PDB file of N, CA and C in Angstrom:
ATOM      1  N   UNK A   1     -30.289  37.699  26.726  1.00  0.00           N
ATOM      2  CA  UNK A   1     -30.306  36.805  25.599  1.00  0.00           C
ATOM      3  C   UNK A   1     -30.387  37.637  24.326  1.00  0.00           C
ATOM      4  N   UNK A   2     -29.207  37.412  23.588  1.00  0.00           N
ATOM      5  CA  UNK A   2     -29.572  38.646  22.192  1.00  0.00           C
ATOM      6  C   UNK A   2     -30.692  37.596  21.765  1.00  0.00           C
ATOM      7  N   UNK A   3     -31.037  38.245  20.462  1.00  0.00           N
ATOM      8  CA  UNK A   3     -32.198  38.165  19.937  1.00  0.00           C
ATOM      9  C   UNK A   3     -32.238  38.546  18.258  1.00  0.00           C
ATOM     10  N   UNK A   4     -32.189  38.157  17.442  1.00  0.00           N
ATOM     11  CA  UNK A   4     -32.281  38.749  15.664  1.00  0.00           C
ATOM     12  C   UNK A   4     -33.505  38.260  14.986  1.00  0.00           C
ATOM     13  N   UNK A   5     -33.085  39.069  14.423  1.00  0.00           N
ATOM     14  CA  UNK A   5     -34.649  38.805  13.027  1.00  0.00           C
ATOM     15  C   UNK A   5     -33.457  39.282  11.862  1.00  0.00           C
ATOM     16  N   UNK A   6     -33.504  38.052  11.067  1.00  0.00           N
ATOM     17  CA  UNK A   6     -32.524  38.049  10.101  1.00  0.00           C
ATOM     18  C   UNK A   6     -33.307  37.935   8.288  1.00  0.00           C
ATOM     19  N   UNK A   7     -33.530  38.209   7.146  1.00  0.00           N
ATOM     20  CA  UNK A   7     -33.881  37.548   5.924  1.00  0.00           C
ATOM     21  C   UNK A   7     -32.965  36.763   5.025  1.00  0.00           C
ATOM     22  N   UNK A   8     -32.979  35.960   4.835  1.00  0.00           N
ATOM     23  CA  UNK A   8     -32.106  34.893   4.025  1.00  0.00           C
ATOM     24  C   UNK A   8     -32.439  35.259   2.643  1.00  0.00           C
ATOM     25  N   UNK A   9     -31.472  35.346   1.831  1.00  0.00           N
ATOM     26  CA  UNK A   9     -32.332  35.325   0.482  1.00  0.00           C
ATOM     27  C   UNK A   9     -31.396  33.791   0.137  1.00  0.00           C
ATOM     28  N   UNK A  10     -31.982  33.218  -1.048  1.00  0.00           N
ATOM     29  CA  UNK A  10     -31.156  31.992  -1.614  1.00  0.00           C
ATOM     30  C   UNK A  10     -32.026  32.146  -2.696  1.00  0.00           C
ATOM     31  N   UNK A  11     -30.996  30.941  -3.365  1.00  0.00           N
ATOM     32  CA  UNK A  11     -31.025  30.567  -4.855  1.00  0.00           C
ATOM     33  C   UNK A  11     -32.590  30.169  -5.485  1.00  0.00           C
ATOM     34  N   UNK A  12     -33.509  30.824  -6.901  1.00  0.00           N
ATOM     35  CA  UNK A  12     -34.358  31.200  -6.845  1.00  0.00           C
ATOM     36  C   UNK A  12     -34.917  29.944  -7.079  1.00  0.00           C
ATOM     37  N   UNK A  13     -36.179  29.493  -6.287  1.00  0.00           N
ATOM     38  CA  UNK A  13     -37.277  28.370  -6.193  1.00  0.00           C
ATOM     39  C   UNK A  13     -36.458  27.016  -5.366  1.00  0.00           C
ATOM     40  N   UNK A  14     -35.745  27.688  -4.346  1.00  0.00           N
ATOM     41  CA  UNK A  14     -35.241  27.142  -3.438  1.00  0.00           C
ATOM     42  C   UNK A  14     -35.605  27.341  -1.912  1.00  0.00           C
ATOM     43  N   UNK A  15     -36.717  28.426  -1.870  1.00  0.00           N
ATOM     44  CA  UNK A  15     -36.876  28.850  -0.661  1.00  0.00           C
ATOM     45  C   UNK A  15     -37.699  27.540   0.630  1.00  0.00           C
ATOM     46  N   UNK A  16     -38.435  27.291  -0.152  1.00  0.00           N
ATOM     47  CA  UNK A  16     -39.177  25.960   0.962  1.00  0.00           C
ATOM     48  C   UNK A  16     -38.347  25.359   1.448  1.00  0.00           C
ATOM     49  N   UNK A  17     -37.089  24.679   0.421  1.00  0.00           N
ATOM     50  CA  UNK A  17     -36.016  24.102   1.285  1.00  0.00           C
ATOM     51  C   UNK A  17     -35.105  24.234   1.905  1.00  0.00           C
ATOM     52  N   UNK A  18     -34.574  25.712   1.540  1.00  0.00           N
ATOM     53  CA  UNK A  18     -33.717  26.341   2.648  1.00  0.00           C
ATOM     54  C   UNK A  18     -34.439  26.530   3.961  1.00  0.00           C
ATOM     55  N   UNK A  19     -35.938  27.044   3.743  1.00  0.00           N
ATOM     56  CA  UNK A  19     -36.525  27.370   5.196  1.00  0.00           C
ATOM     57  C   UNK A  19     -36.573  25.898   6.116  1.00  0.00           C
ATOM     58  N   UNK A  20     -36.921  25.047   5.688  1.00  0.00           N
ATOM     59  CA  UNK A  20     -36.755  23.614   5.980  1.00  0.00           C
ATOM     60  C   UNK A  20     -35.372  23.484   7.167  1.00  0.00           C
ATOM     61  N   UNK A  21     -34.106  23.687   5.793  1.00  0.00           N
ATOM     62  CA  UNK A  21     -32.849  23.284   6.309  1.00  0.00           C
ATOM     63  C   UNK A  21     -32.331  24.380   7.616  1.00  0.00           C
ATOM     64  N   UNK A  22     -33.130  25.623   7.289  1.00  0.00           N
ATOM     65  CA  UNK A  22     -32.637  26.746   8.793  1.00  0.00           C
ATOM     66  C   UNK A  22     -33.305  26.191   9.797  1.00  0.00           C
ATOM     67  N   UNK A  23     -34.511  25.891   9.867  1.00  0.00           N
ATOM     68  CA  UNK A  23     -35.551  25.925  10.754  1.00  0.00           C
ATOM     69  C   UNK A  23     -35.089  25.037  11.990  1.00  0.00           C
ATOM     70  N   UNK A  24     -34.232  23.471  11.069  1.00  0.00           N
ATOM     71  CA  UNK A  24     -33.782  22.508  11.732  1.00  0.00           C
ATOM     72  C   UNK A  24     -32.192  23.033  13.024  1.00  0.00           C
ATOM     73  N   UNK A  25     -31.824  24.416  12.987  1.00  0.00           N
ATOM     74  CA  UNK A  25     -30.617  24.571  13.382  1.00  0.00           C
ATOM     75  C   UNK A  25     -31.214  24.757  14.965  1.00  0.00           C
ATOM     76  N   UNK A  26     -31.207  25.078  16.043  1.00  0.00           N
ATOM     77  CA  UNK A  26     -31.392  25.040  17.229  1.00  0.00           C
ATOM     78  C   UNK A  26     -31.101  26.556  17.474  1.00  0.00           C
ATOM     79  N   UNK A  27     -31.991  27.276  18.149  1.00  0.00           N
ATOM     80  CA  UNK A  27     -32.490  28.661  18.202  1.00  0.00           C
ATOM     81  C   UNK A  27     -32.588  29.379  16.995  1.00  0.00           C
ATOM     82  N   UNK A  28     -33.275  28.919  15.897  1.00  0.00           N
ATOM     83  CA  UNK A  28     -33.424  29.706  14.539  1.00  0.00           C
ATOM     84  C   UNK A  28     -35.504  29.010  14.218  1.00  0.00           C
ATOM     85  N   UNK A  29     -35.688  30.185  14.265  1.00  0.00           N
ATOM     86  CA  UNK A  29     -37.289  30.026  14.053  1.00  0.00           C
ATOM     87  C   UNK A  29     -37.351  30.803  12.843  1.00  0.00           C
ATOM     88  N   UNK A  30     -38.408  30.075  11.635  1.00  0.00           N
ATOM     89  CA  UNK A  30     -38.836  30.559  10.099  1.00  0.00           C
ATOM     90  C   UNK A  30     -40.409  30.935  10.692  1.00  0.00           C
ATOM     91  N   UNK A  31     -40.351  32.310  10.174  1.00  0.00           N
ATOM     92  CA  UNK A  31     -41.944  32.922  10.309  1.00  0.00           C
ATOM     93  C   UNK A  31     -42.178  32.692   9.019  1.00  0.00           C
ATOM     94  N   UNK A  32     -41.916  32.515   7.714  1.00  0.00           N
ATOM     95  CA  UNK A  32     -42.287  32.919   6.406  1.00  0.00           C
ATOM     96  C   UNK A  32     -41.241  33.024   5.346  1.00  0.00           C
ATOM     97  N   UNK A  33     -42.148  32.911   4.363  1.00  0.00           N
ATOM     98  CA  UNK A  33     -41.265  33.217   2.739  1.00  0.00           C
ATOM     99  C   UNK A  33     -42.214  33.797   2.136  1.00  0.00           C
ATOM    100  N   UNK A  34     -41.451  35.209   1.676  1.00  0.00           N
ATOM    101  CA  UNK A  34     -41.976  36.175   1.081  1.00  0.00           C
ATOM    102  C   UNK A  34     -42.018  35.616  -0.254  1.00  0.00           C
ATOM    103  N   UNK A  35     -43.115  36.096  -1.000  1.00  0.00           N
ATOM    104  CA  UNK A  35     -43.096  36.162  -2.181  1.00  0.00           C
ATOM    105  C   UNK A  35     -42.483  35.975  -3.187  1.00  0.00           C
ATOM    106  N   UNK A  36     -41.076  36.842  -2.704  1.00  0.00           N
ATOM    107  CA  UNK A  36     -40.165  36.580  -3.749  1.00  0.00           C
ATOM    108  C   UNK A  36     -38.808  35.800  -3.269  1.00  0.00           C
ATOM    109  N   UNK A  37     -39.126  35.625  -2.511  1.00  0.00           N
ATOM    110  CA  UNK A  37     -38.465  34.114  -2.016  1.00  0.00           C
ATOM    111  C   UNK A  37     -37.468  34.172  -1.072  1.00  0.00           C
ATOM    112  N   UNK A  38     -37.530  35.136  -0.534  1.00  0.00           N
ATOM    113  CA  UNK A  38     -36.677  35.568   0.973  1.00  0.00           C
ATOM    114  C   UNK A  38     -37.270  35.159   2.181  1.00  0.00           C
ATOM    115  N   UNK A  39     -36.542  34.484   3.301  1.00  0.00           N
ATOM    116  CA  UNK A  39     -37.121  33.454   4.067  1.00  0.00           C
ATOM    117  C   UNK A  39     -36.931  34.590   5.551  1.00  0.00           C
ATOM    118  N   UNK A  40     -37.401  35.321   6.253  1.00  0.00           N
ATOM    119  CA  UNK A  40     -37.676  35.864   7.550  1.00  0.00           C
ATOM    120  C   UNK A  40     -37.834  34.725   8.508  1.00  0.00           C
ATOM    121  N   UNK A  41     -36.951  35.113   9.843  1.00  0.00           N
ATOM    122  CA  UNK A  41     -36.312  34.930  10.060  1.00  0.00           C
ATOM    123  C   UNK A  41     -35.646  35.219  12.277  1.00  0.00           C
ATOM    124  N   UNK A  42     -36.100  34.522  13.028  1.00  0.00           N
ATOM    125  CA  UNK A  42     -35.635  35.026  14.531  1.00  0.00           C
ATOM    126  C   UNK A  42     -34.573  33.895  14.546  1.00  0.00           C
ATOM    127  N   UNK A  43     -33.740  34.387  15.148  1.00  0.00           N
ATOM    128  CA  UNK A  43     -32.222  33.656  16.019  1.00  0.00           C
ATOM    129  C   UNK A  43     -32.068  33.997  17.303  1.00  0.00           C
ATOM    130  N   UNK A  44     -32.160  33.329  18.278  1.00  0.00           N
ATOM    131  CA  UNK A  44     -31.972  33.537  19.756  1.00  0.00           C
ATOM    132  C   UNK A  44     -31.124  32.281  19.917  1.00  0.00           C
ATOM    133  N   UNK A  45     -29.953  32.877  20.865  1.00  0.00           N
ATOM    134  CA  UNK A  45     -28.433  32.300  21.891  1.00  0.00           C
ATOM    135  C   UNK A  45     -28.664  32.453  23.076  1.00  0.00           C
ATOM    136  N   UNK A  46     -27.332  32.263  23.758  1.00  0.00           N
ATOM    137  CA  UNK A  46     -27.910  32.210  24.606  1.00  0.00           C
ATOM    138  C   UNK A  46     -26.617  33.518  24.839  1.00  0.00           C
ATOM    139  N   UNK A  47     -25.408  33.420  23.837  1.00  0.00           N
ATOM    140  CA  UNK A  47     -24.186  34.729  24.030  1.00  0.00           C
ATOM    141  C   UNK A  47     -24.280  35.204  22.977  1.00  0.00           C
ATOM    142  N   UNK A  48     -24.017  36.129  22.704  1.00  0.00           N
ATOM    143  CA  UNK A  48     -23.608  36.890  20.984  1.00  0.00           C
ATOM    144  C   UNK A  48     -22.656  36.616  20.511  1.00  0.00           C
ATOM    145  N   UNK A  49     -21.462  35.665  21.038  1.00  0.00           N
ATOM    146  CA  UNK A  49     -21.281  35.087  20.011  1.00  0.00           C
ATOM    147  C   UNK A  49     -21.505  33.658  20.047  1.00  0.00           C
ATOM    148  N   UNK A  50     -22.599  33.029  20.604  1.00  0.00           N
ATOM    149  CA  UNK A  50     -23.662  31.793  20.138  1.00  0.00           C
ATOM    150  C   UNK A  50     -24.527  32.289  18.819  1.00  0.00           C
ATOM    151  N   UNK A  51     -24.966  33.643  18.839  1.00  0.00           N
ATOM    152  CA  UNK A  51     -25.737  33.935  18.065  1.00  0.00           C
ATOM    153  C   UNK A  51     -24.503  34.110  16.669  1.00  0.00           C
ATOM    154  N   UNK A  52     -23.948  34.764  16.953  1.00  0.00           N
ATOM    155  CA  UNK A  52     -22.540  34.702  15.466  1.00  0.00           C
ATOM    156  C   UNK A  52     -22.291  33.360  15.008  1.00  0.00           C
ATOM    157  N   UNK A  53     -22.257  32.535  15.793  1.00  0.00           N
ATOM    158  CA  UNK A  53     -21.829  31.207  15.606  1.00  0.00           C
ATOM    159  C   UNK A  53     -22.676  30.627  14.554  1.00  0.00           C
ATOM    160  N   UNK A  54     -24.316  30.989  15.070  1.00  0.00           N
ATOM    161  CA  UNK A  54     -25.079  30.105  14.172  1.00  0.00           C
ATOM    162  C   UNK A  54     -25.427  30.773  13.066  1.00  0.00           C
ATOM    163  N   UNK A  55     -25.701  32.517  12.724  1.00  0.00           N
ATOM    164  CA  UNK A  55     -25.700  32.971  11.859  1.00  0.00           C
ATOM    165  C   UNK A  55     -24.767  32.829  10.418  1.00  0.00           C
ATOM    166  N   UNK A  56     -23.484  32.951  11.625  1.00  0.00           N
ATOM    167  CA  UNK A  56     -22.053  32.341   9.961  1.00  0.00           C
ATOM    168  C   UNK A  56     -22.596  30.807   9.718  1.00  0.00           C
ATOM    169  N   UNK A  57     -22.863  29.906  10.276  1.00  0.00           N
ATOM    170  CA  UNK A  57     -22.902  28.569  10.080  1.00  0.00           C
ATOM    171  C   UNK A  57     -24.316  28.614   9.264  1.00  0.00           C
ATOM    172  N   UNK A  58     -25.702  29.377   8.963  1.00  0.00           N
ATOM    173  CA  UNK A  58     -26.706  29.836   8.066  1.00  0.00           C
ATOM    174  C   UNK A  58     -25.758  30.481   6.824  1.00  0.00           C
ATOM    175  N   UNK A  59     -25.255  30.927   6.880  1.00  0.00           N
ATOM    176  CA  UNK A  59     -23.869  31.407   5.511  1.00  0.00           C
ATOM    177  C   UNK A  59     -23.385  30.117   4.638  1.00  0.00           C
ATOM    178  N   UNK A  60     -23.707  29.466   5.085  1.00  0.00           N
ATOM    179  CA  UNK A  60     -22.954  27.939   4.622  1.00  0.00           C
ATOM    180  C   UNK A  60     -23.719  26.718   4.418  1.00  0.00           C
ATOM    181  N   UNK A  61     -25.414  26.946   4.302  1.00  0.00           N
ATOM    182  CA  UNK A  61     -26.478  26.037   4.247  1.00  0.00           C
ATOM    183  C   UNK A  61     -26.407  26.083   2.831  1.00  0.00           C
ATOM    184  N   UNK A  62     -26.881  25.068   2.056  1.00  0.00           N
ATOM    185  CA  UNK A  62     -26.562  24.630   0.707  1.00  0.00           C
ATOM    186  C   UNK A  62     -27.970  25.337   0.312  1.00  0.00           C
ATOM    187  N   UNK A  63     -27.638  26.158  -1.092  1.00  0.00           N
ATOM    188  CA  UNK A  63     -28.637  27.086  -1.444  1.00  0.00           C
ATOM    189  C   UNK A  63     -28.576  28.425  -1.016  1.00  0.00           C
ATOM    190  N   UNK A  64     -28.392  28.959   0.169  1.00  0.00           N
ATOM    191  CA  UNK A  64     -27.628  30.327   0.530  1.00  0.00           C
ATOM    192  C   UNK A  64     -27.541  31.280  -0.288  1.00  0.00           C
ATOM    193  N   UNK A  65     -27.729  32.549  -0.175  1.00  0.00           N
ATOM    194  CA  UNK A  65     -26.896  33.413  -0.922  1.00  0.00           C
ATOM    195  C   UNK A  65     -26.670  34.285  -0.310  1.00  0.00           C
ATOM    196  N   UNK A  66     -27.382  35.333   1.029  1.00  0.00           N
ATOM    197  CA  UNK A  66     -26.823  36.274   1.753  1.00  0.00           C
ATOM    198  C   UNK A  66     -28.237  35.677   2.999  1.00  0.00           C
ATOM    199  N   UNK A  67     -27.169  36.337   3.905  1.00  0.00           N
ATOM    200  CA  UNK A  67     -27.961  36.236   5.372  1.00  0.00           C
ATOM    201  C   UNK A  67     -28.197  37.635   6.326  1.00  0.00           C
ATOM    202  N   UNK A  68     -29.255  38.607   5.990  1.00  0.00           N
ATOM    203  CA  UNK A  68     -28.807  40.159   6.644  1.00  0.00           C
ATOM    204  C   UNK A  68     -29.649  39.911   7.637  1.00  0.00           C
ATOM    205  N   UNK A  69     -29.049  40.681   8.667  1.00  0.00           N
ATOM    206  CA  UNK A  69     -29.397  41.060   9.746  1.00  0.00           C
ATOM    207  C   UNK A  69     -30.875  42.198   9.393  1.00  0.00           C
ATOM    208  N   UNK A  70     -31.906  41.966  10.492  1.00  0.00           N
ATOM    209  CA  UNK A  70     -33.128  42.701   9.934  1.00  0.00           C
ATOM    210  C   UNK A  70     -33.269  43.801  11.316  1.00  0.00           C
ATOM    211  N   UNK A  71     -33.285  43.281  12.278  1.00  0.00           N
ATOM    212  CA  UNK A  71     -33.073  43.674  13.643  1.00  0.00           C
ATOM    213  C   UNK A  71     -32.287  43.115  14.833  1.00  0.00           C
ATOM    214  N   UNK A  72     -31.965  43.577  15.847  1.00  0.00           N
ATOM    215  CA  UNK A  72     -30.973  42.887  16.735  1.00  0.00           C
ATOM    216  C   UNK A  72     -31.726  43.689  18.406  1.00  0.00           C
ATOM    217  N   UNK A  73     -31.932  42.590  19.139  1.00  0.00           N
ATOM    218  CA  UNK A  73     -31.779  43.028  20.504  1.00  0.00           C
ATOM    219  C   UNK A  73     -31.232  42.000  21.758  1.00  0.00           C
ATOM    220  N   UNK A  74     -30.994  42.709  22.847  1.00  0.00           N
ATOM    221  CA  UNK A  74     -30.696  41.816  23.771  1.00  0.00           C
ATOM    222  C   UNK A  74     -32.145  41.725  24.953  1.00  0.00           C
ATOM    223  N   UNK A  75     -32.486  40.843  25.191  1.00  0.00           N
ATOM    224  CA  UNK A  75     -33.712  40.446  26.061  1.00  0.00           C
ATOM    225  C   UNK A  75     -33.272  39.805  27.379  1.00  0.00           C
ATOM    226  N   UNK A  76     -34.127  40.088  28.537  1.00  0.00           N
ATOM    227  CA  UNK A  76     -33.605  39.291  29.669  1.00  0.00           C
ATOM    228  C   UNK A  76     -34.777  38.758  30.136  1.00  0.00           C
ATOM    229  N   UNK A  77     -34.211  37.353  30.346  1.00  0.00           N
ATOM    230  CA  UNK A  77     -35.130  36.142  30.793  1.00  0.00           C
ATOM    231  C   UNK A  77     -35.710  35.985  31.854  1.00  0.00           C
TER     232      UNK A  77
END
């Protein structure tokens, strides 16, 4: 099962509701919003490209501005 830890940054004093709107996607868990308003971030699929799938589709949540990759692994269940 890959596995990411991704940080979102978005548009500024928007972060509560972007973390809101990721949180709701199905294998995307919000640990936090930093300070300055970057939302951290796990994504687990169940293929890599399930995990691509939902990362580009986080690219396209209203408020957005970049979605980086923080770490990446594959885990077995």
């Amino acid at each position: 099962m890959p596995v990411s830890g991704i940080v979102v940054r978005c548009i500024e004093g928007c972060a509560a509701a972007v973390a809101g709107r990721i949180a709701a996607f199905e294998g995307v868990e919000v640990h936090g919003v930093l300070p300055d308003g970057q939302i951290v971030a796990v994504v687990e699929a169940d293929t890599v490209q399930g995990e691509v799938d939902t990362v580009s589709q986080l690219h396209d949540v209203e408020d957005v501005i970049t979605v980086q990759l923080a770490y990446h692994n594959f885990e077995d269940i």
